[in-house]
Each structure stands twice: as structure tokens, then as C-alpha cells.
Amino acid sequence: MKHSGITIKSVRELDSMREAGRIVSVAKVKLSEAIEPGVTTAELDSVFEAEIRRQGAVPSFLGLYGFPATICTSFNEEIVHGIPSDRVVQSGDILSLDVGAVVEGFHSDSAFSLGVGEITEEQRKLIDATRESLKAGIGQAKAGNRVGDISAAVQAYAEPLGYGIVRQYVGHGIGRDLHEDPQVPNFGIAGRGPLLREGMTLAIEPMLNLGTWKTAVMEDGWTVVTADGSLSAHFEDTIMITSNGAEVLTSP
Ligand code: MG
Ligand code: MG
């Protein structure tokens, strides 16, 4: 069923979304355990893909729009859509991992950033603030609120801390397609935008930069970086709107 172009999932469909989310949640733990100085991002891609397939899911991103891997791995000034390769993870890196899985035709989508080995206070604060800004957004994801309430909550958390909020890449509805209506920006005005209803599923995903919010795309045509080369972090969860707030599907 659609409401204003936004899909409202049936109970059976929501169960598939839950399972796609649960598998990603478990596989994220496996992936985190594999991240250490010396590992390559291609090896991390294999770890995640093997784990979701073992659990009966298939990759969400592989082949989508032509993307060549199961996960996205983005280092430091890279914001999103980095392609796994033989690049070696090193102490002092911020690594952002964007991951997804499909179960019975339904997608889940999640991302997290972590500091590898020894990182600076500035890096740690950026990562923590991005995680917290996602929580602030999720806190407004409830039936009767509007998309703008999520957007405004993320912005109200991140902006006073001085971070640049990425504008060109935003959260989204999710279900049979990875990217569905509505767009869920990480900036906006409370009370505006589409009404949130029980049975809607959204991916909320703030990306915060130490410097400018402006972005650029690298020569590979995929990797999005900060325009000024400053560090970036990214957190994302797929959530379901219930009668009782948001149910987070992709994290415990
Ligand atoms: Mg994602
Ligand atoms: Mg997403």
C-alpha cells in the first residue's frame, strides 16, 4: 500500500525487513571484529559477504547502479561509496563501512564509522557525534511526526558542535528497493515534509564532516569525499515506524 508515494509495509513484509535487518546487525559484529591494522578492505568485503550469505541473505549493493562490491569502505576524508580494494587499513584511520542485505526481496541498509588503532581526540569526537546525531534523528521517527522532525533533530545536534552536515547525500525510504521515497535529509525544519505512519521503513544516515559540508566525487566515479579534504564520519540504521516509536532493525 502506498501513502503519498511512500510504501506502507504489510505485516509479512515487515517480518522480511526485520530479518534483513537482523542479519546485517549480526554481520556488522563479524565485520567489526575483522577490522585491524593490516587488513585490506577487499578482505573486509569478503568477511561481510560470507556472513550474510551463510545466514541466507544476498548482498544489497553488489551490482546496484553498477557498484562492484558487497560493502562500501570509505577512509578518512572519504564520506561514502568507497570501493573495497587492496588498500590496507592503518592505525589512525577513520574507516566508514556501509553495508546491506536482501531477504525475500527486502533490503536493509546500515553504516558505521570506527577509529582504527590509535586515533586523536578530534577523530573520536567526530565519530561519537555522528553516532549521537543518528540517535537524535531516530528519536523523532515516530507515527504522527514528519520527516522534517528527523532532519531538524540531526541538525540541531550536529550543527552547534561545528560539524559540516553533508547535504547532497541523504537518508531514504527503504523496502523492495534500497532507495525509496521519501528522502530523509539531515537538515531541515521540524513539522515539515511527509507524515510518518506506522509500517513505513526508513534509512536514517547522518554524515558529518570536520570541515565544510560540501562534497566532491573522485575519479573512480564512486568515492565521495569532503571538498576540503577534512575528515568525515557516517552512521546509518534502517528503522521501522511502529505505534510506539521507531524499531531499529539493523542494530541491537
Ligand atoms: Mg547505507
Ligand atoms: Mg542508505
Short mmCIF file of C-alpha atoms and ligand atoms in Angstrom, two decimals:
data_model
loop_
_atom_site.label_atom_id
_atom_site.label_comp_id
_atom_site.label_asym_id
_atom_site.label_seq_id
_atom_site.Cartn_x
_atom_site.Cartn_y
_atom_site.Cartn_z
CA MET A 1 0.00 0.00 0.00
CA LYS A 2 1.24 3.50 -0.81
CA HIS A 3 0.53 6.70 1.04
CA SER A 4 1.67 9.92 -0.67
CA GLY A 5 4.10 7.80 -2.66
CA ILE A 6 5.57 6.21 0.47
CA THR A 7 5.15 2.46 0.89
CA ILE A 8 3.42 1.14 3.99
CA LYS A 9 4.55 -2.45 4.50
CA SER A 10 2.29 -5.36 5.40
CA VAL A 11 2.99 -7.45 8.50
CA ARG A 12 4.62 -10.15 6.35
CA GLU A 13 6.78 -7.60 4.56
CA LEU A 14 7.82 -6.07 7.87
CA ASP A 15 8.94 -9.53 9.02
CA SER A 16 11.22 -9.76 5.96
CA MET A 17 12.58 -6.29 6.73
CA ARG A 18 13.24 -7.41 10.32
CA GLU A 19 15.13 -10.47 9.12
CA ALA A 20 17.20 -8.45 6.63
CA GLY A 21 18.00 -6.06 9.47
CA ARG A 22 18.85 -8.81 11.95
CA ILE A 23 21.28 -10.44 9.53
CA VAL A 24 23.04 -7.12 8.91
CA SER A 25 23.19 -6.46 12.65
CA VAL A 26 24.95 -9.79 13.27
CA ALA A 27 27.23 -9.43 10.24
CA LYS A 28 28.30 -5.94 11.38
CA VAL A 29 29.72 -7.52 14.54
CA LYS A 30 31.69 -10.05 12.46
CA LEU A 31 32.91 -7.22 10.26
CA SER A 32 33.96 -5.07 13.23
CA GLU A 33 35.95 -7.96 14.68
CA ALA A 34 37.87 -8.29 11.40
CA ILE A 35 38.93 -4.61 11.29
CA GLU A 36 42.53 -4.15 12.41
CA PRO A 37 45.67 -2.59 11.03
CA GLY A 38 46.94 -4.70 8.11
CA VAL A 39 43.62 -6.00 6.79
CA THR A 40 42.55 -4.89 3.32
CA THR A 41 39.10 -3.54 2.54
CA ALA A 42 38.66 -6.33 -0.04
CA GLU A 43 39.16 -8.84 2.79
CA LEU A 44 36.54 -6.99 4.86
CA ASP A 45 34.15 -7.14 1.91
CA SER A 46 34.61 -10.94 1.79
CA VAL A 47 34.03 -11.31 5.54
CA PHE A 48 30.73 -9.45 5.35
CA GLU A 49 29.50 -11.16 2.18
CA ALA A 50 30.30 -14.65 3.51
CA GLU A 51 28.44 -13.93 6.74
CA ILE A 52 25.22 -12.66 5.17
CA ARG A 53 25.18 -15.49 2.62
CA ARG A 54 25.75 -18.01 5.43
CA GLN A 55 22.58 -16.62 7.00
CA GLY A 56 20.57 -16.87 3.79
CA ALA A 57 20.68 -13.25 2.60
CA VAL A 58 22.24 -11.77 -0.52
CA PRO A 59 24.19 -8.52 -0.96
CA SER A 60 22.15 -5.38 -1.35
CA PHE A 61 24.68 -3.11 -3.07
CA LEU A 62 26.53 -5.58 -5.34
CA GLY A 63 25.62 -4.61 -8.90
CA LEU A 64 23.20 -1.88 -7.81
CA TYR A 65 23.71 1.10 -10.15
CA GLY A 66 26.83 -0.88 -11.18
CA PHE A 67 28.53 -0.87 -7.74
CA PRO A 68 31.22 -3.61 -7.84
CA ALA A 69 31.24 -4.87 -4.23
CA THR A 70 29.08 -6.01 -1.30
CA ILE A 71 30.05 -3.21 1.11
CA CYS A 72 31.33 0.36 0.80
CA THR A 73 34.58 1.19 2.59
CA SER A 74 35.49 4.87 2.96
CA PHE A 75 38.68 6.18 4.60
CA ASN A 76 39.13 9.47 6.46
CA GLU A 77 38.12 12.31 4.07
CA GLU A 78 36.04 9.81 2.08
CA ILE A 79 32.39 10.15 3.08
CA VAL A 80 30.59 7.29 1.32
CA HIS A 81 30.70 4.84 -1.60
CA GLY A 82 34.40 3.89 -1.34
CA ILE A 83 35.12 0.67 -3.23
CA PRO A 84 36.84 -2.22 -1.39
CA SER A 85 40.32 -2.85 -2.76
CA ASP A 86 43.80 -3.99 -1.72
CA ARG A 87 44.15 -0.80 0.33
CA VAL A 88 45.40 -1.68 3.78
CA VAL A 89 43.68 -0.38 6.92
CA GLN A 90 46.12 1.50 9.15
CA SER A 91 46.21 2.72 12.72
CA GLY A 92 44.90 6.28 12.83
CA ASP A 93 42.35 5.78 10.05
CA ILE A 94 38.68 6.52 10.35
CA LEU A 95 37.02 3.75 8.38
CA SER A 96 33.37 4.10 7.41
CA LEU A 97 31.55 0.92 6.43
CA ASP A 98 28.23 0.97 4.64
CA VAL A 99 26.52 -2.41 4.46
CA GLY A 100 23.25 -4.00 3.39
CA ALA A 101 21.48 -7.30 2.78
CA VAL A 102 18.39 -8.54 0.99
CA VAL A 103 15.95 -11.12 2.38
CA GLU A 104 12.92 -12.23 0.36
CA GLY A 105 13.33 -9.16 -1.80
CA PHE A 106 13.57 -6.65 1.05
CA HIS A 107 16.62 -4.52 1.76
CA SER A 108 18.32 -3.38 4.94
CA ASP A 109 20.94 -0.63 5.00
CA SER A 110 23.32 0.38 7.78
CA ALA A 111 26.62 2.19 8.24
CA PHE A 112 29.13 2.87 10.98
CA SER A 113 32.49 4.56 11.35
CA LEU A 114 35.26 3.46 13.62
CA GLY A 115 38.71 4.63 14.56
CA VAL A 116 41.42 2.07 13.81
CA GLY A 117 44.12 1.62 16.45
CA GLU A 118 45.23 4.96 17.89
CA ILE A 119 43.10 7.92 16.90
CA THR A 120 43.05 11.54 18.04
CA GLU A 121 40.54 13.14 20.37
CA GLU A 122 39.26 15.14 17.40
CA GLN A 123 38.59 11.95 15.43
CA ARG A 124 36.93 10.24 18.38
CA LYS A 125 34.64 13.23 18.96
CA LEU A 126 33.60 13.32 15.30
CA ILE A 127 32.71 9.62 15.35
CA ASP A 128 30.81 9.91 18.64
CA ALA A 129 28.89 12.99 17.49
CA THR A 130 27.84 11.30 14.27
CA ARG A 131 26.57 8.25 16.18
CA GLU A 132 24.69 10.54 18.59
CA SER A 133 23.18 12.62 15.79
CA LEU A 134 21.71 9.41 14.32
CA LYS A 135 20.19 8.63 17.73
CA ALA A 136 18.70 12.13 17.85
CA GLY A 137 17.11 11.57 14.44
CA ILE A 138 15.77 8.14 15.35
CA GLY A 139 14.22 9.67 18.48
CA GLN A 140 11.91 11.72 16.25
CA ALA A 141 10.99 8.82 13.95
CA LYS A 142 7.51 8.11 15.19
CA ALA A 143 3.99 7.95 13.83
CA GLY A 144 2.41 11.40 13.65
CA ASN A 145 5.74 13.20 13.27
CA ARG A 146 7.03 14.35 9.90
CA VAL A 147 10.27 13.68 8.07
CA GLY A 148 11.36 17.23 8.91
CA ASP A 149 11.30 16.35 12.61
CA ILE A 150 14.02 13.75 11.99
CA SER A 151 16.01 16.17 9.83
CA ALA A 152 15.78 19.02 12.32
CA ALA A 153 16.83 16.79 15.23
CA VAL A 154 20.00 15.67 13.45
CA GLN A 155 20.83 19.24 12.50
CA ALA A 156 20.12 20.58 16.00
CA TYR A 157 22.54 18.03 17.44
CA ALA A 158 25.38 18.36 14.92
CA GLU A 159 25.50 22.00 13.93
CA PRO A 160 26.20 23.57 17.34
CA LEU A 161 29.23 21.26 17.57
CA GLY A 162 30.61 22.92 14.45
CA TYR A 163 30.45 19.96 12.10
CA GLY A 164 29.57 20.25 8.43
CA ILE A 165 26.41 18.25 7.67
CA VAL A 166 26.55 16.60 4.25
CA ARG A 167 23.60 17.80 2.19
CA GLN A 168 23.99 16.10 -1.15
CA TYR A 169 23.54 12.58 0.24
CA VAL A 170 20.57 11.86 2.48
CA GLY A 171 18.56 9.12 4.16
CA HIS A 172 15.68 7.46 2.37
CA GLY A 173 12.73 5.16 2.44
CA ILE A 174 13.71 1.50 2.02
CA GLY A 175 11.96 -1.77 1.22
CA ARG A 176 11.74 -3.65 -2.07
CA ASP A 177 14.18 -1.05 -3.34
CA LEU A 178 17.24 0.13 -1.46
CA HIS A 179 16.28 3.73 -2.16
CA GLU A 180 12.60 4.58 -1.95
CA ASP A 181 10.59 7.70 -1.11
CA PRO A 182 10.81 9.79 0.96
CA GLN A 183 14.22 11.43 1.09
CA VAL A 184 15.32 11.96 4.69
CA PRO A 185 17.77 14.90 4.78
CA ASN A 186 20.00 15.52 7.79
CA PHE A 187 18.97 19.16 7.91
CA GLY A 188 15.52 20.73 7.74
CA ILE A 189 12.58 22.22 9.52
CA ALA A 190 10.56 20.43 12.20
CA GLY A 191 6.93 19.83 11.30
CA ARG A 192 7.59 19.88 7.54
CA GLY A 193 7.68 17.09 5.00
CA PRO A 194 5.83 13.77 4.64
CA LEU A 195 3.84 12.42 7.58
CA LEU A 196 5.30 9.33 9.26
CA ARG A 197 2.90 6.41 9.56
CA GLU A 198 3.05 3.01 11.16
CA GLY A 199 4.53 0.46 8.72
CA MET A 200 6.90 2.86 6.97
CA THR A 201 10.56 1.87 6.89
CA LEU A 202 13.36 4.40 6.62
CA ALA A 203 17.15 4.52 6.48
CA ILE A 204 18.38 7.46 8.55
CA GLU A 205 22.04 8.29 7.88
CA PRO A 206 23.83 11.43 9.01
CA MET A 207 27.27 12.14 7.54
CA LEU A 208 29.27 14.73 9.47
CA ASN A 209 32.48 16.46 8.40
CA LEU A 210 35.12 18.24 10.44
CA GLY A 211 35.10 21.00 7.82
CA THR A 212 32.80 22.00 5.01
CA TRP A 213 29.56 20.20 4.18
CA LYS A 214 30.49 20.37 0.51
CA THR A 215 31.44 17.19 -1.34
CA ALA A 216 33.24 16.02 -4.46
CA VAL A 217 33.40 12.70 -6.32
CA MET A 218 36.75 11.05 -7.05
CA GLU A 219 37.94 9.88 -10.45
CA ASP A 220 36.64 6.34 -9.87
CA GLY A 221 33.16 7.85 -10.25
CA TRP A 222 32.05 6.43 -6.89
CA THR A 223 34.02 7.63 -3.90
CA VAL A 224 32.51 10.76 -2.36
CA VAL A 225 34.99 12.95 -0.44
CA THR A 226 34.82 16.17 1.53
CA ALA A 227 35.53 19.12 -0.77
CA ASP A 228 38.18 20.45 1.64
CA GLY A 229 39.79 17.10 2.49
CA SER A 230 38.56 17.22 6.10
CA LEU A 231 37.63 14.03 7.95
CA SER A 232 34.14 12.56 7.78
CA ALA A 233 32.03 10.00 9.66
CA HIS A 234 28.79 8.19 8.83
CA PHE A 235 26.22 6.23 10.84
CA GLU A 236 23.05 4.67 9.48
CA ASP A 237 20.27 2.42 10.66
CA THR A 238 17.20 1.04 8.97
CA ILE A 239 14.18 1.66 11.21
CA MET A 240 10.50 0.82 11.20
CA ILE A 241 7.79 3.24 12.32
CA THR A 242 5.58 1.47 14.88
CA SER A 243 2.72 2.64 17.09
CA ASN A 244 5.37 3.03 19.77
CA GLY A 245 8.22 4.97 18.12
CA ALA A 246 10.99 3.58 15.97
CA GLU A 247 12.08 -0.05 15.96
CA VAL A 248 15.75 -0.14 14.94
CA LEU A 249 16.24 -3.10 12.61
CA THR A 250 19.96 -3.02 11.87
CA SER A 251 21.50 -2.58 15.34
CA PRO A 252 20.85 -4.48 18.59
MG MG B 1 23.93 2.72 3.54
MG MG B 2 21.29 4.41 2.88
#
